[in-house]
Structures are given as structure tokens and as C-alpha cells.
PDB file of C-alpha atoms in Angstrom:
ATOM      1  CA  MET A 166      12.004   4.116 -30.705  1.00  0.00           C
ATOM      2  CA  ARG A 167      10.928   6.502 -33.589  1.00  0.00           C
ATOM      3  CA  ARG A 168      11.551  10.241 -33.200  1.00  0.00           C
ATOM      4  CA  GLN A 169       7.668  10.964 -33.216  1.00  0.00           C
ATOM      5  CA  GLU A 170       7.497   8.605 -30.118  1.00  0.00           C
ATOM      6  CA  ILE A 171      10.202  10.590 -28.365  1.00  0.00           C
ATOM      7  CA  GLY A 172       8.283  13.686 -28.842  1.00  0.00           C
ATOM      8  CA  GLU A 173       5.038  11.880 -27.393  1.00  0.00           C
ATOM      9  CA  TYR A 174       6.991  10.478 -24.415  1.00  0.00           C
ATOM     10  CA  LEU A 175       8.542  14.033 -23.661  1.00  0.00           C
ATOM     11  CA  SER A 176       4.933  15.005 -23.436  1.00  0.00           C
ATOM     12  CA  ALA A 177       3.747  12.120 -21.344  1.00  0.00           C
ATOM     13  CA  LEU A 178       6.670  12.168 -18.948  1.00  0.00           C
ATOM     14  CA  ALA A 179       6.547  15.767 -18.419  1.00  0.00           C
ATOM     15  CA  ASN A 180       2.836  15.463 -17.528  1.00  0.00           C
ATOM     16  CA  SER A 181       3.195  12.530 -15.433  1.00  0.00           C
ATOM     17  CA  ALA A 182       5.873  14.013 -13.400  1.00  0.00           C
ATOM     18  CA  ALA A 183       3.619  17.002 -12.657  1.00  0.00           C
ATOM     19  CA  LEU A 184       0.960  14.413 -11.447  1.00  0.00           C
ATOM     20  CA  ALA A 185       3.493  12.670  -9.357  1.00  0.00           C
ATOM     21  CA  GLY A 186       4.893  15.627  -7.812  1.00  0.00           C
ATOM     22  CA  LYS A 187       8.253  15.217  -9.260  1.00  0.00           C
ATOM     23  CA  SER A 188      10.722  17.978 -10.647  1.00  0.00           C
ATOM     24  CA  PHE A 189      11.777  15.581 -13.590  1.00  0.00           C
ATOM     25  CA  ALA A 190      11.321  12.450 -15.437  1.00  0.00           C
ATOM     26  CA  TYR A 191      13.802  10.291 -17.210  1.00  0.00           C
ATOM     27  CA  LEU A 192      13.773   8.080 -20.349  1.00  0.00           C
ATOM     28  CA  VAL A 193      16.735   5.745 -20.892  1.00  0.00           C
ATOM     29  CA  TRP A 194      18.080   3.916 -23.955  1.00  0.00           C
ATOM     30  CA  GLY A 195      20.291   0.985 -23.526  1.00  0.00           C
ATOM     31  CA  ILE A 196      18.845  -0.889 -20.498  1.00  0.00           C
ATOM     32  CA  GLU A 197      16.492  -3.871 -21.102  1.00  0.00           C
ATOM     33  CA  ASP A 198      12.880  -3.251 -19.849  1.00  0.00           C
ATOM     34  CA  GLU A 199      12.389  -6.388 -18.009  1.00  0.00           C
ATOM     35  CA  SER A 200      15.549  -7.630 -16.698  1.00  0.00           C
ATOM     36  CA  HIS A 201      17.089  -3.981 -16.178  1.00  0.00           C
ATOM     37  CA  ARG A 202      20.337  -5.489 -17.793  1.00  0.00           C
ATOM     38  CA  LEU A 203      22.748  -3.062 -19.643  1.00  0.00           C
ATOM     39  CA  VAL A 204      22.734  -3.848 -23.272  1.00  0.00           C
ATOM     40  CA  GLY A 205      23.816  -0.561 -24.665  1.00  0.00           C
ATOM     41  CA  THR A 206      22.170   1.410 -27.562  1.00  0.00           C
ATOM     42  CA  THR A 207      23.263   2.687 -31.170  1.00  0.00           C
ATOM     43  CA  PHE A 208      20.900   5.645 -30.593  1.00  0.00           C
ATOM     44  CA  SER A 209      22.811   8.928 -30.565  1.00  0.00           C
ATOM     45  CA  PRO A 210      20.698  12.098 -30.087  1.00  0.00           C
ATOM     46  CA  ALA A 211      23.598  14.590 -31.107  1.00  0.00           C
ATOM     47  CA  GLY A 212      23.882  12.700 -34.413  1.00  0.00           C
ATOM     48  CA  THR A 213      20.168  12.230 -35.257  1.00  0.00           C
ATOM     49  CA  LYS A 214      18.361  14.716 -37.689  1.00  0.00           C
ATOM     50  CA  VAL A 215      14.913  14.813 -38.865  1.00  0.00           C
ATOM     51  CA  GLY A 216      15.216  16.259 -42.308  1.00  0.00           C
ATOM     52  CA  ASN A 217      17.887  18.863 -42.126  1.00  0.00           C
ATOM     53  CA  GLU A 218      17.128  19.752 -38.327  1.00  0.00           C
ATOM     54  CA  GLU A 219      18.846  18.528 -35.341  1.00  0.00           C
ATOM     55  CA  LEU A 220      16.675  16.121 -33.378  1.00  0.00           C
ATOM     56  CA  GLU A 221      16.471  18.515 -30.310  1.00  0.00           C
ATOM     57  CA  ASN A 222      15.517  21.588 -32.127  1.00  0.00           C
ATOM     58  CA  TRP A 223      12.939  19.539 -33.843  1.00  0.00           C
ATOM     59  CA  LEU A 224      11.377  18.299 -30.587  1.00  0.00           C
ATOM     60  CA  LEU A 225      11.571  21.707 -28.830  1.00  0.00           C
ATOM     61  CA  ARG A 226       9.947  23.517 -31.772  1.00  0.00           C
ATOM     62  CA  LEU A 227       6.790  20.778 -31.812  1.00  0.00           C
ATOM     63  CA  LEU A 228       6.409  20.997 -27.848  1.00  0.00           C
ATOM     64  CA  SER A 229       4.008  23.549 -26.408  1.00  0.00           C
ATOM     65  CA  PRO A 230       4.661  25.053 -23.993  1.00  0.00           C
ATOM     66  CA  LYS A 231       8.076  24.816 -24.259  1.00  0.00           C
ATOM     67  CA  ILE A 232       9.866  22.620 -21.370  1.00  0.00           C
ATOM     68  CA  HIS A 233      13.513  22.106 -20.684  1.00  0.00           C
ATOM     69  CA  PHE A 234      14.792  18.715 -21.617  1.00  0.00           C
ATOM     70  CA  ARG A 235      18.407  17.389 -22.259  1.00  0.00           C
ATOM     71  CA  PHE A 236      20.038  14.178 -23.472  1.00  0.00           C
ATOM     72  CA  PHE A 237      23.058  12.730 -21.605  1.00  0.00           C
ATOM     73  CA  GLU A 238      25.166  10.192 -23.681  1.00  0.00           C
ATOM     74  CA  LEU A 239      27.496   8.210 -21.344  1.00  0.00           C
ATOM     75  CA  PRO A 240      29.206   5.046 -21.028  1.00  0.00           C
ATOM     76  CA  VAL A 241      27.997   2.600 -18.084  1.00  0.00           C
ATOM     77  CA  GLU A 242      30.158  -0.365 -17.616  1.00  0.00           C
ATOM     78  CA  GLY A 243      31.381   0.036 -21.047  1.00  0.00           C
ATOM     79  CA  GLN A 244      28.111   0.221 -22.788  1.00  0.00           C
ATOM     80  CA  PRO A 245      26.710   3.210 -24.374  1.00  0.00           C
ATOM     81  CA  ILE A 246      23.588   4.658 -22.605  1.00  0.00           C
ATOM     82  CA  VAL A 247      21.509   7.611 -23.509  1.00  0.00           C
ATOM     83  CA  LEU A 248      19.503   9.286 -20.567  1.00  0.00           C
ATOM     84  CA  LEU A 249      16.784  11.926 -21.460  1.00  0.00           C
ATOM     85  CA  GLU A 250      16.236  14.337 -18.676  1.00  0.00           C
ATOM     86  CA  ILE A 251      12.637  16.208 -18.959  1.00  0.00           C
ATOM     87  CA  SER A 252      11.289  18.910 -16.660  1.00  0.00           C
ATOM     88  CA  ARG A 253       7.963  18.527 -15.339  1.00  0.00           C
ATOM     89  CA  ALA A 254       5.023  20.542 -16.950  1.00  0.00           C
ATOM     90  CA  VAL A 255       3.989  23.674 -15.329  1.00  0.00           C
ATOM     91  CA  ARG A 256       1.056  25.533 -15.453  1.00  0.00           C
ATOM     92  CA  HIS A 257      -0.331  23.726 -18.512  1.00  0.00           C
ATOM     93  CA  PRO A 258      -0.191  20.161 -19.780  1.00  0.00           C
ATOM     94  CA  VAL A 259       2.659  19.788 -22.358  1.00  0.00           C
ATOM     95  CA  ARG A 260       1.669  18.768 -25.992  1.00  0.00           C
ATOM     96  CA  PHE A 261       3.535  17.445 -28.685  1.00  0.00           C
ATOM     97  CA  GLN A 262       2.377  18.287 -32.128  1.00  0.00           C
ATOM     98  CA  GLY A 263      -0.948  19.533 -30.653  1.00  0.00           C
ATOM     99  CA  GLN A 264      -1.471  16.237 -28.630  1.00  0.00           C
ATOM    100  CA  GLU A 265      -1.211  15.970 -25.014  1.00  0.00           C
ATOM    101  CA  TYR A 266      -0.082  12.480 -23.568  1.00  0.00           C
ATOM    102  CA  ILE A 267       0.192  10.793 -20.086  1.00  0.00           C
ATOM    103  CA  ARG A 268       1.853   7.904 -18.869  1.00  0.00           C
ATOM    104  CA  ILE A 269      -0.800   5.318 -17.516  1.00  0.00           C
ATOM    105  CA  GLY A 270       1.517   2.234 -15.879  1.00  0.00           C
ATOM    106  CA  SER A 271       4.117   1.489 -18.463  1.00  0.00           C
ATOM    107  CA  TYR A 272       1.897   2.862 -21.445  1.00  0.00           C
ATOM    108  CA  LYS A 273       1.878   6.238 -23.133  1.00  0.00           C
ATOM    109  CA  LYS A 274      -1.671   7.224 -23.591  1.00  0.00           C
ATOM    110  CA  LYS A 275      -3.532  10.409 -24.991  1.00  0.00           C
ATOM    111  CA  LEU A 276      -4.585  12.542 -22.056  1.00  0.00           C
ATOM    112  CA  LYS A 277      -7.852  13.129 -23.380  1.00  0.00           C
ATOM    113  CA  GLU A 278      -8.820   9.441 -22.823  1.00  0.00           C
ATOM    114  CA  PHE A 279      -8.262   9.990 -19.231  1.00  0.00           C
ATOM    115  CA  PRO A 280     -10.530  12.932 -18.363  1.00  0.00           C
ATOM    116  CA  GLU A 281      -9.957  12.117 -14.394  1.00  0.00           C
ATOM    117  CA  LYS A 282      -6.085  12.402 -15.148  1.00  0.00           C
ATOM    118  CA  GLU A 283      -6.604  15.722 -16.837  1.00  0.00           C
ATOM    119  CA  ARG A 284      -8.917  17.172 -14.169  1.00  0.00           C
ATOM    120  CA  GLU A 285      -6.141  16.159 -11.479  1.00  0.00           C
ATOM    121  CA  LEU A 286      -3.209  17.727 -13.636  1.00  0.00           C
ATOM    122  CA  TRP A 287      -5.291  21.134 -13.797  1.00  0.00           C
ATOM    123  CA  ARG A 288      -6.087  20.956  -9.966  1.00  0.00           C
ATOM    124  CA  ILE A 289      -2.260  20.672  -9.574  1.00  0.00           C
ATOM    125  CA  PHE A 290      -1.378  23.431 -11.781  1.00  0.00           C
ATOM    126  CA  ASP A 291      -4.095  25.557  -9.885  1.00  0.00           C
ATOM    127  CA  GLN A 292      -2.228  24.759  -6.683  1.00  0.00           C
ATOM    128  CA  ILE A 293       1.270  25.929  -7.562  1.00  0.00           C
ATOM    129  CA  PRO A 294       1.890  29.016  -5.478  1.00  0.00           C
ATOM    130  CA  PHE A 295       3.239  32.080  -7.618  1.00  0.00           C
ATOM    131  CA  GLU A 296       6.368  31.978  -5.624  1.00  0.00           C
ATOM    132  CA  ASP A 297       7.220  28.398  -7.124  1.00  0.00           C
ATOM    133  CA  LEU A 298       6.527  29.352 -10.592  1.00  0.00           C
ATOM    134  CA  ILE A 299       9.448  29.918 -13.083  1.00  0.00           C
ATOM    135  CA  ALA A 300      10.438  33.663 -13.236  1.00  0.00           C
ATOM    136  CA  VAL A 301      11.673  35.462 -16.155  1.00  0.00           C
ATOM    137  CA  ALA A 302      15.257  36.920 -16.322  1.00  0.00           C
ATOM    138  CA  ASP A 303      15.689  40.761 -16.001  1.00  0.00           C
TER     139      ASP A 303
END
């Protein structure tokens, strides 16, 4: 998966988690899609750079609004697996490089191509009680 695609999936999965009423979405490297068989991965987010910038910093810089996400690198049955945990979108759809994405079935699509999903997402944001929003420290 290209670095650009990781950013697009961050947007798509954060927005889709909000639509599904979930707190988090996940992206996994090292598991075969069809069979769900452990195959391992050579992807190492900690060792990946875009130019001279660390991958996590590059992704965060290009996301708007900023969301919380984190990579976990772990061995499962002796195979290296990478798990990306992504917080749901809150108050606004998440954009990567100015573009909003959504997950439709097993595909990542531009949110603007699905106005009914975009309307539904905005309705969800409008329904979140103030008490459930993230508070600023101090």
C-alpha cells in the first residue's frame, strides 16, 4: 500500500466509523484479504519516511481535522503484523490532502461521490450531544 493510500484510508475509515457508530476503525497489514490467513508483512511504520519526514507526522500534517491514530507492530503466531487504530470522525468529515473519503463495501471512495452518505454523516455530527464531545485540557 502506498503512503498516499494510507492517508486516504485514514480519512475513509474515520468517516465510516462515525457512520457506523463505532469509536474506532482498524487497518491491518499481514493478513490475506480473502482467506484471513496470517502471511506477515514487511511494512514497518516506524521505519517509513516520506522524504525526511516520519510517516506518522506526514500523515497527521495532511489530515484535517486532526484525528488520533496509532500504529501497533506485533508478532502474531511468529508473523509480523501491523495494526492501525483510527479514531472516528467528530464534528466534521476527515479530509486527507483536502479530500474526504468514505468506505463503501470493501472500496475506498470520494465522499462527494456519495451525497447521501455525506448527508447522513453530517446528521450524525449534528446529533452528538455537547457532553460527548472531546474536551480541551485545562
